[in-house]
PDB file of C-alpha atoms and ligand atoms in Angstrom:
ATOM      1  CA  MET B  16      36.678 210.756 -59.123  1.00  0.00           C
ATOM      2  CA  SER B  17      39.219 212.627 -57.704  1.00  0.00           C
ATOM      3  CA  THR B  18      38.810 213.492 -54.283  1.00  0.00           C
ATOM      4  CA  GLY B  19      40.174 216.614 -52.554  1.00  0.00           C
ATOM      5  CA  LYS B  20      40.096 217.413 -48.970  1.00  0.00           C
ATOM      6  CA  LEU B  21      36.949 218.624 -46.819  1.00  0.00           C
ATOM      7  CA  ILE B  22      37.370 221.555 -44.227  1.00  0.00           C
ATOM      8  CA  VAL B  23      34.720 221.801 -42.018  1.00  0.00           C
ATOM      9  CA  PHE B  24      34.574 224.948 -40.071  1.00  0.00           C
ATOM     10  CA  SER B  25      31.303 224.958 -37.637  1.00  0.00           C
ATOM     11  CA  ALA B  26      30.428 227.088 -34.740  1.00  0.00           C
ATOM     12  CA  PRO B  27      27.508 228.994 -33.344  1.00  0.00           C
ATOM     13  CA  SER B  28      26.179 231.721 -35.085  1.00  0.00           C
ATOM     14  CA  GLY B  29      28.567 235.225 -34.353  1.00  0.00           C
ATOM     15  CA  SER B  30      31.311 233.607 -33.747  1.00  0.00           C
ATOM     16  CA  GLY B  31      33.335 234.712 -36.406  1.00  0.00           C
ATOM     17  CA  LYS B  32      33.876 231.436 -38.563  1.00  0.00           C
ATOM     18  CA  THR B  33      32.467 233.268 -41.412  1.00  0.00           C
ATOM     19  CA  THR B  34      35.451 235.929 -41.043  1.00  0.00           C
ATOM     20  CA  ILE B  35      37.398 233.040 -40.956  1.00  0.00           C
ATOM     21  CA  VAL B  36      36.759 231.023 -44.016  1.00  0.00           C
ATOM     22  CA  LYS B  37      36.270 234.423 -45.645  1.00  0.00           C
ATOM     23  CA  HIS B  38      40.280 235.291 -44.837  1.00  0.00           C
ATOM     24  CA  LEU B  39      41.443 231.335 -45.825  1.00  0.00           C
ATOM     25  CA  LEU B  40      39.574 231.219 -49.051  1.00  0.00           C
ATOM     26  CA  GLY B  41      41.769 234.592 -49.914  1.00  0.00           C
ATOM     27  CA  LEU B  42      45.134 232.168 -49.704  1.00  0.00           C
ATOM     28  CA  ASP B  43      45.473 230.915 -52.807  1.00  0.00           C
ATOM     29  CA  TYR B  44      48.292 228.798 -51.952  1.00  0.00           C
ATOM     30  CA  LEU B  45      45.560 226.242 -49.649  1.00  0.00           C
ATOM     31  CA  ASN B  46      43.659 225.765 -53.173  1.00  0.00           C
ATOM     32  CA  LEU B  47      40.182 226.349 -51.552  1.00  0.00           C
ATOM     33  CA  ALA B  48      37.238 226.863 -52.980  1.00  0.00           C
ATOM     34  CA  PHE B  49      33.821 227.556 -50.938  1.00  0.00           C
ATOM     35  CA  SER B  50      30.937 225.089 -50.587  1.00  0.00           C
ATOM     36  CA  ILE B  51      27.652 226.844 -51.714  1.00  0.00           C
ATOM     37  CA  SER B  52      24.833 225.813 -49.565  1.00  0.00           C
ATOM     38  CA  ALA B  53      21.127 225.431 -50.472  1.00  0.00           C
ATOM     39  CA  THR B  54      19.077 227.290 -47.903  1.00  0.00           C
ATOM     40  CA  SER B  55      15.259 227.985 -47.813  1.00  0.00           C
ATOM     41  CA  ARG B  56      15.708 231.504 -45.196  1.00  0.00           C
ATOM     42  CA  SER B  57      15.535 234.618 -47.531  1.00  0.00           C
ATOM     43  CA  LYS B  58      17.853 236.859 -48.637  1.00  0.00           C
ATOM     44  CA  ARG B  59      20.339 239.190 -45.872  1.00  0.00           C
ATOM     45  CA  GLY B  60      21.946 242.232 -47.050  1.00  0.00           C
ATOM     46  CA  ASP B  61      23.874 242.284 -50.629  1.00  0.00           C
ATOM     47  CA  GLU B  62      23.609 238.268 -50.420  1.00  0.00           C
ATOM     48  CA  LYS B  63      23.691 236.838 -53.690  1.00  0.00           C
ATOM     49  CA  ASP B  64      22.371 233.948 -55.083  1.00  0.00           C
ATOM     50  CA  GLY B  65      24.485 231.019 -56.358  1.00  0.00           C
ATOM     51  CA  GLU B  66      27.385 233.191 -54.697  1.00  0.00           C
ATOM     52  CA  ASP B  67      26.400 233.568 -50.684  1.00  0.00           C
ATOM     53  CA  TYR B  68      23.713 230.611 -51.074  1.00  0.00           C
ATOM     54  CA  TYR B  69      21.701 228.769 -53.762  1.00  0.00           C
ATOM     55  CA  PHE B  70      18.354 230.242 -52.460  1.00  0.00           C
ATOM     56  CA  LEU B  71      15.089 228.051 -52.608  1.00  0.00           C
ATOM     57  CA  THR B  72      11.650 228.336 -51.430  1.00  0.00           C
ATOM     58  CA  ALA B  73      11.048 225.668 -48.499  1.00  0.00           C
ATOM     59  CA  ASN B  74       9.251 223.293 -51.604  1.00  0.00           C
ATOM     60  CA  ALA B  75      11.727 223.349 -53.363  1.00  0.00           C
ATOM     61  CA  PHE B  76      14.173 222.333 -50.764  1.00  0.00           C
ATOM     62  CA  LYS B  77      11.691 219.572 -49.907  1.00  0.00           C
ATOM     63  CA  GLU B  78      11.871 218.132 -53.209  1.00  0.00           C
ATOM     64  CA  LYS B  79      16.123 217.918 -53.203  1.00  0.00           C
ATOM     65  CA  ILE B  80      15.928 216.287 -49.884  1.00  0.00           C
ATOM     66  CA  LYS B  81      12.755 213.427 -51.589  1.00  0.00           C
ATOM     67  CA  ALA B  82      15.429 213.049 -54.282  1.00  0.00           C
ATOM     68  CA  GLY B  83      18.604 212.081 -52.122  1.00  0.00           C
ATOM     69  CA  GLU B  84      20.280 215.309 -53.141  1.00  0.00           C
ATOM     70  CA  PHE B  85      21.742 216.328 -50.322  1.00  0.00           C
ATOM     71  CA  LEU B  86      25.116 215.151 -48.864  1.00  0.00           C
ATOM     72  CA  GLU B  87      23.610 216.466 -45.506  1.00  0.00           C
ATOM     73  CA  TRP B  88      20.572 218.696 -44.798  1.00  0.00           C
ATOM     74  CA  GLU B  89      19.627 220.705 -41.013  1.00  0.00           C
ATOM     75  CA  GLU B  90      16.766 222.520 -40.467  1.00  0.00           C
ATOM     76  CA  VAL B  91      18.634 224.716 -38.959  1.00  0.00           C
ATOM     77  CA  TYR B  92      16.161 227.336 -37.462  1.00  0.00           C
ATOM     78  CA  ARG B  93      12.240 226.650 -37.599  1.00  0.00           C
ATOM     79  CA  ASP B  94      11.239 226.713 -41.346  1.00  0.00           C
ATOM     80  CA  SER B  95      14.670 227.438 -42.522  1.00  0.00           C
ATOM     81  CA  PHE B  96      16.427 224.092 -44.054  1.00  0.00           C
ATOM     82  CA  TYR B  97      20.203 224.295 -44.878  1.00  0.00           C
ATOM     83  CA  GLY B  98      22.227 221.748 -46.840  1.00  0.00           C
ATOM     84  CA  THR B  99      25.317 220.774 -48.933  1.00  0.00           C
ATOM     85  CA  LEU B 100      24.009 219.152 -52.424  1.00  0.00           C
ATOM     86  CA  HIS B 101      26.537 216.418 -53.463  1.00  0.00           C
ATOM     87  CA  ALA B 102      26.823 217.874 -56.770  1.00  0.00           C
ATOM     88  CA  GLU B 103      28.483 220.908 -55.041  1.00  0.00           C
ATOM     89  CA  VAL B 104      31.279 219.282 -53.666  1.00  0.00           C
ATOM     90  CA  GLU B 105      31.555 217.248 -56.858  1.00  0.00           C
ATOM     91  CA  ARG B 106      31.690 220.519 -58.591  1.00  0.00           C
ATOM     92  CA  ILE B 107      34.760 221.882 -56.860  1.00  0.00           C
ATOM     93  CA  TRP B 108      36.525 218.511 -56.639  1.00  0.00           C
ATOM     94  CA  ALA B 109      36.219 218.572 -60.472  1.00  0.00           C
ATOM     95  CA  MET B 110      37.846 221.631 -60.594  1.00  0.00           C
ATOM     96  CA  GLY B 111      40.774 219.964 -58.291  1.00  0.00           C
ATOM     97  CA  LYS B 112      40.326 222.352 -55.335  1.00  0.00           C
ATOM     98  CA  ASN B 113      39.514 221.439 -51.668  1.00  0.00           C
ATOM     99  CA  VAL B 114      36.227 222.024 -50.199  1.00  0.00           C
ATOM    100  CA  ILE B 115      35.540 224.545 -47.616  1.00  0.00           C
ATOM    101  CA  PHE B 116      32.410 224.746 -45.540  1.00  0.00           C
ATOM    102  CA  ASP B 117      30.585 227.024 -43.385  1.00  0.00           C
ATOM    103  CA  ILE B 118      28.471 224.690 -41.867  1.00  0.00           C
ATOM    104  CA  ASP B 119      26.409 224.380 -38.913  1.00  0.00           C
ATOM    105  CA  VAL B 120      27.679 221.654 -35.724  1.00  0.00           C
ATOM    106  CA  ALA B 121      25.330 218.724 -36.786  1.00  0.00           C
ATOM    107  CA  GLY B 122      25.615 219.413 -40.524  1.00  0.00           C
ATOM    108  CA  GLY B 123      29.935 219.625 -39.947  1.00  0.00           C
ATOM    109  CA  LEU B 124      29.723 216.140 -37.628  1.00  0.00           C
ATOM    110  CA  ARG B 125      27.866 214.676 -40.764  1.00  0.00           C
ATOM    111  CA  ILE B 126      30.246 215.431 -43.268  1.00  0.00           C
ATOM    112  CA  LYS B 127      33.139 214.190 -40.725  1.00  0.00           C
ATOM    113  CA  LYS B 128      31.136 211.132 -40.240  1.00  0.00           C
ATOM    114  CA  LYS B 129      30.525 210.396 -44.337  1.00  0.00           C
ATOM    115  CA  PHE B 130      34.361 211.048 -45.174  1.00  0.00           C
ATOM    116  CA  PRO B 131      36.592 210.772 -41.772  1.00  0.00           C
ATOM    117  CA  ASN B 132      39.785 210.362 -43.464  1.00  0.00           C
ATOM    118  CA  GLU B 133      39.317 213.234 -46.156  1.00  0.00           C
ATOM    119  CA  THR B 134      37.350 215.939 -43.443  1.00  0.00           C
ATOM    120  CA  LEU B 135      39.146 218.343 -40.791  1.00  0.00           C
ATOM    121  CA  ALA B 136      36.427 219.644 -38.788  1.00  0.00           C
ATOM    122  CA  VAL B 137      37.242 222.765 -36.659  1.00  0.00           C
ATOM    123  CA  PHE B 138      35.303 224.057 -34.483  1.00  0.00           C
ATOM    124  CA  VAL B 139      35.131 227.868 -33.545  1.00  0.00           C
ATOM    125  CA  LYS B 140      34.548 229.159 -29.858  1.00  0.00           C
ATOM    126  CA  PRO B 141      33.725 232.302 -29.392  1.00  0.00           C
ATOM    127  CA  PRO B 142      34.451 233.897 -25.905  1.00  0.00           C
ATOM    128  CA  SER B 143      31.348 233.613 -24.364  1.00  0.00           C
ATOM    129  CA  ILE B 144      27.502 233.565 -24.650  1.00  0.00           C
ATOM    130  CA  ASP B 145      26.803 237.290 -23.857  1.00  0.00           C
ATOM    131  CA  GLU B 146      29.798 238.503 -26.356  1.00  0.00           C
ATOM    132  CA  LEU B 147      27.726 236.502 -28.872  1.00  0.00           C
ATOM    133  CA  LYS B 148      25.098 238.134 -28.212  1.00  0.00           C
ATOM    134  CA  ILE B 149      26.469 241.484 -28.724  1.00  0.00           C
ATOM    135  CA  ARG B 150      27.867 240.525 -31.803  1.00  0.00           C
ATOM    136  CA  LEU B 151      24.883 239.589 -33.190  1.00  0.00           C
ATOM    137  CA  LYS B 152      23.288 242.943 -32.085  1.00  0.00           C
ATOM    138  CA  LYS B 153      26.064 244.928 -33.358  1.00  0.00           C
ATOM    139  CA  ARG B 154      25.691 242.634 -37.039  1.00  0.00           C
ATOM    140  CA  LYS B 155      22.220 244.076 -37.028  1.00  0.00           C
ATOM    141  CA  THR B 156      20.804 241.857 -39.420  1.00  0.00           C
ATOM    142  CA  GLU B 157      18.563 240.067 -37.381  1.00  0.00           C
ATOM    143  CA  SER B 158      15.262 240.555 -35.493  1.00  0.00           C
ATOM    144  CA  GLU B 159      15.511 240.310 -31.812  1.00  0.00           C
ATOM    145  CA  GLU B 160      13.293 237.327 -31.827  1.00  0.00           C
ATOM    146  CA  LYS B 161      15.948 235.456 -34.274  1.00  0.00           C
ATOM    147  CA  ILE B 162      18.776 236.879 -32.450  1.00  0.00           C
ATOM    148  CA  ASN B 163      17.435 235.048 -29.181  1.00  0.00           C
ATOM    149  CA  MET B 164      16.566 231.507 -31.679  1.00  0.00           C
ATOM    150  CA  ARG B 165      20.281 231.702 -32.214  1.00  0.00           C
ATOM    151  CA  ILE B 166      21.468 232.025 -28.660  1.00  0.00           C
ATOM    152  CA  ALA B 167      19.417 229.550 -27.460  1.00  0.00           C
ATOM    153  CA  LYS B 168      20.941 227.250 -29.929  1.00  0.00           C
ATOM    154  CA  ALA B 169      24.355 228.216 -29.412  1.00  0.00           C
ATOM    155  CA  SER B 170      24.739 226.481 -25.447  1.00  0.00           C
ATOM    156  CA  ILE B 171      23.780 223.360 -27.372  1.00  0.00           C
ATOM    157  CA  GLU B 172      26.490 223.671 -30.013  1.00  0.00           C
ATOM    158  CA  LEU B 173      28.780 224.841 -27.531  1.00  0.00           C
ATOM    159  CA  ALA B 174      28.418 221.584 -26.180  1.00  0.00           C
ATOM    160  CA  THR B 175      29.345 219.939 -28.918  1.00  0.00           C
ATOM    161  CA  ALA B 176      33.019 221.419 -29.380  1.00  0.00           C
ATOM    162  CA  PRO B 177      34.883 217.767 -28.082  1.00  0.00           C
ATOM    163  CA  GLN B 178      33.673 215.813 -30.990  1.00  0.00           C
ATOM    164  CA  PHE B 179      35.322 218.263 -33.442  1.00  0.00           C
ATOM    165  CA  ASP B 180      39.314 217.439 -34.317  1.00  0.00           C
ATOM    166  CA  LYS B 181      40.243 221.135 -33.517  1.00  0.00           C
ATOM    167  CA  ILE B 182      39.013 223.944 -31.456  1.00  0.00           C
ATOM    168  CA  ILE B 183      40.440 227.472 -32.010  1.00  0.00           C
ATOM    169  CA  LYS B 184      39.225 230.037 -29.772  1.00  0.00           C
ATOM    170  CA  ASN B 185      38.220 232.708 -31.453  1.00  0.00           C
ATOM    171  CA  TYR B 186      39.027 236.073 -28.678  1.00  0.00           C
ATOM    172  CA  ASP B 187      41.509 237.602 -30.694  1.00  0.00           C
ATOM    173  CA  LEU B 188      40.490 237.153 -33.956  1.00  0.00           C
ATOM    174  CA  ASN B 189      44.150 238.190 -35.545  1.00  0.00           C
ATOM    175  CA  ILE B 190      45.542 235.109 -33.217  1.00  0.00           C
ATOM    176  CA  ALA B 191      42.246 232.579 -34.533  1.00  0.00           C
ATOM    177  CA  LEU B 192      43.288 233.369 -38.409  1.00  0.00           C
ATOM    178  CA  LYS B 193      46.907 232.076 -38.205  1.00  0.00           C
ATOM    179  CA  GLU B 194      45.855 229.469 -36.016  1.00  0.00           C
ATOM    180  CA  ALA B 195      43.307 228.548 -38.855  1.00  0.00           C
ATOM    181  CA  GLU B 196      45.752 229.111 -41.623  1.00  0.00           C
ATOM    182  CA  GLN B 197      48.362 226.614 -40.083  1.00  0.00           C
ATOM    183  CA  LEU B 198      45.446 223.905 -39.286  1.00  0.00           C
ATOM    184  CA  VAL B 199      44.493 224.471 -42.674  1.00  0.00           C
ATOM    185  CA  ALA B 200      47.966 224.182 -44.503  1.00  0.00           C
ATOM    186  CA  ASP B 201      49.236 221.114 -42.418  1.00  0.00           C
ATOM    187  CA  PHE B 202      46.139 219.046 -42.994  1.00  0.00           C
ATOM    188  CA  VAL B 203      46.143 220.089 -47.267  1.00  0.00           C
ATOM    189  CA  GLY B 204      49.997 219.708 -46.844  1.00  0.00           C
ATOM    190  CA  VAL B 205      51.151 222.814 -47.899  1.00  0.00           C
ATOM    191  CA  LYS B 206      53.946 225.486 -46.853  1.00  0.00           C
ATOM    192  CA  LYS B 207      53.098 228.887 -46.646  1.00  0.00           C
ATOM    193  CA  PRO B 208      55.011 230.684 -49.399  1.00  0.00           C
TER     194      PRO B 208
HETATM  195  P1  5GP K 315      23.092 232.430 -41.812  1.00  0.00           P
HETATM  196  O1  5GP K 315      21.389 232.122 -41.687  1.00  0.00           O
HETATM  197  O2  5GP K 315      23.476 232.486 -40.501  1.00  0.00           O
HETATM  198  O3  5GP K 315      23.890 232.160 -43.021  1.00  0.00           O
HETATM  199  O4  5GP K 315      23.504 229.957 -41.496  1.00  0.00           O
HETATM  200  C1  5GP K 315      22.606 230.021 -40.021  1.00  0.00           C
HETATM  201  C2  5GP K 315      23.723 228.565 -39.777  1.00  0.00           C
HETATM  202  O5  5GP K 315      23.297 227.665 -41.302  1.00  0.00           O
HETATM  203  C3  5GP K 315      24.787 229.062 -39.838  1.00  0.00           C
HETATM  204  O6  5GP K 315      25.181 228.143 -38.428  1.00  0.00           O
HETATM  205  C4  5GP K 315      25.491 227.954 -41.312  1.00  0.00           C
HETATM  206  O7  5GP K 315      26.645 227.793 -40.743  1.00  0.00           O
HETATM  207  C5  5GP K 315      24.366 227.244 -40.922  1.00  0.00           C
HETATM  208  N1  5GP K 315      24.925 226.545 -42.505  1.00  0.00           N
HETATM  209  C6  5GP K 315      25.022 227.394 -43.733  1.00  0.00           C
HETATM  210  N2  5GP K 315      24.978 226.300 -44.649  1.00  0.00           N
HETATM  211  C7  5GP K 315      24.806 224.939 -44.082  1.00  0.00           C
HETATM  212  C8  5GP K 315      24.689 223.678 -44.468  1.00  0.00           C
HETATM  213  O8  5GP K 315      24.801 223.863 -45.905  1.00  0.00           O
HETATM  214  N3  5GP K 315      24.649 222.831 -44.033  1.00  0.00           N
HETATM  215  C9  5GP K 315      24.085 222.856 -42.783  1.00  0.00           C
HETATM  216  N4  5GP K 315      23.675 221.941 -42.018  1.00  0.00           N
HETATM  217  N5  5GP K 315      24.228 224.257 -42.084  1.00  0.00           N
HETATM  218  C10 5GP K 315      24.313 225.057 -42.983  1.00  0.00           C
END
């Protein structure tokens, strides 16, 4: 099968990586398609099955783990499984596109390890843990308990930043967006039209 490139954006929850990934997906010249992950967490807001995630029950998720259908998977938070299906990457490569991932730090590093030459792994760094807390609270999509879980994980994730190919500091969103665009354009070998 012909293989495109793999672009991984990983960061603690609330760092702005989803905003960056959505921006890049809007730039046609980069020829990217979003890797839709599978998850056992429940739907949030107006998320749609097969668009934001493939929403599975925990049992269905575990069956797929047993069947070896995942390229990588993580129990990102207790009882919340997230993973990338082999079939998803194959679907995107078959379209002749590059794959862009919005996944957690451990998953991102695992993909880099499996496809070292095809992968650009980018870590998005938030200004501080306090700022992360403010952003997660503003988002109003998680309970206080879930926010605290995400914050606790963030400190551990920040320590993995040096293992990534590139680090983008998301202190000013516009600057971060430009930086991300340049990195990806260089990696996939295209010029801004
Ligand atoms: P959320 O619940 O906010 O959508 O995502 C929680 C965390 O799980 C985020 O850090 C997100 O990037 C990560 N995540 C989403 N999909 C995957 C995946 O396929 N694999 C892994 N390892 N993490 C994922």
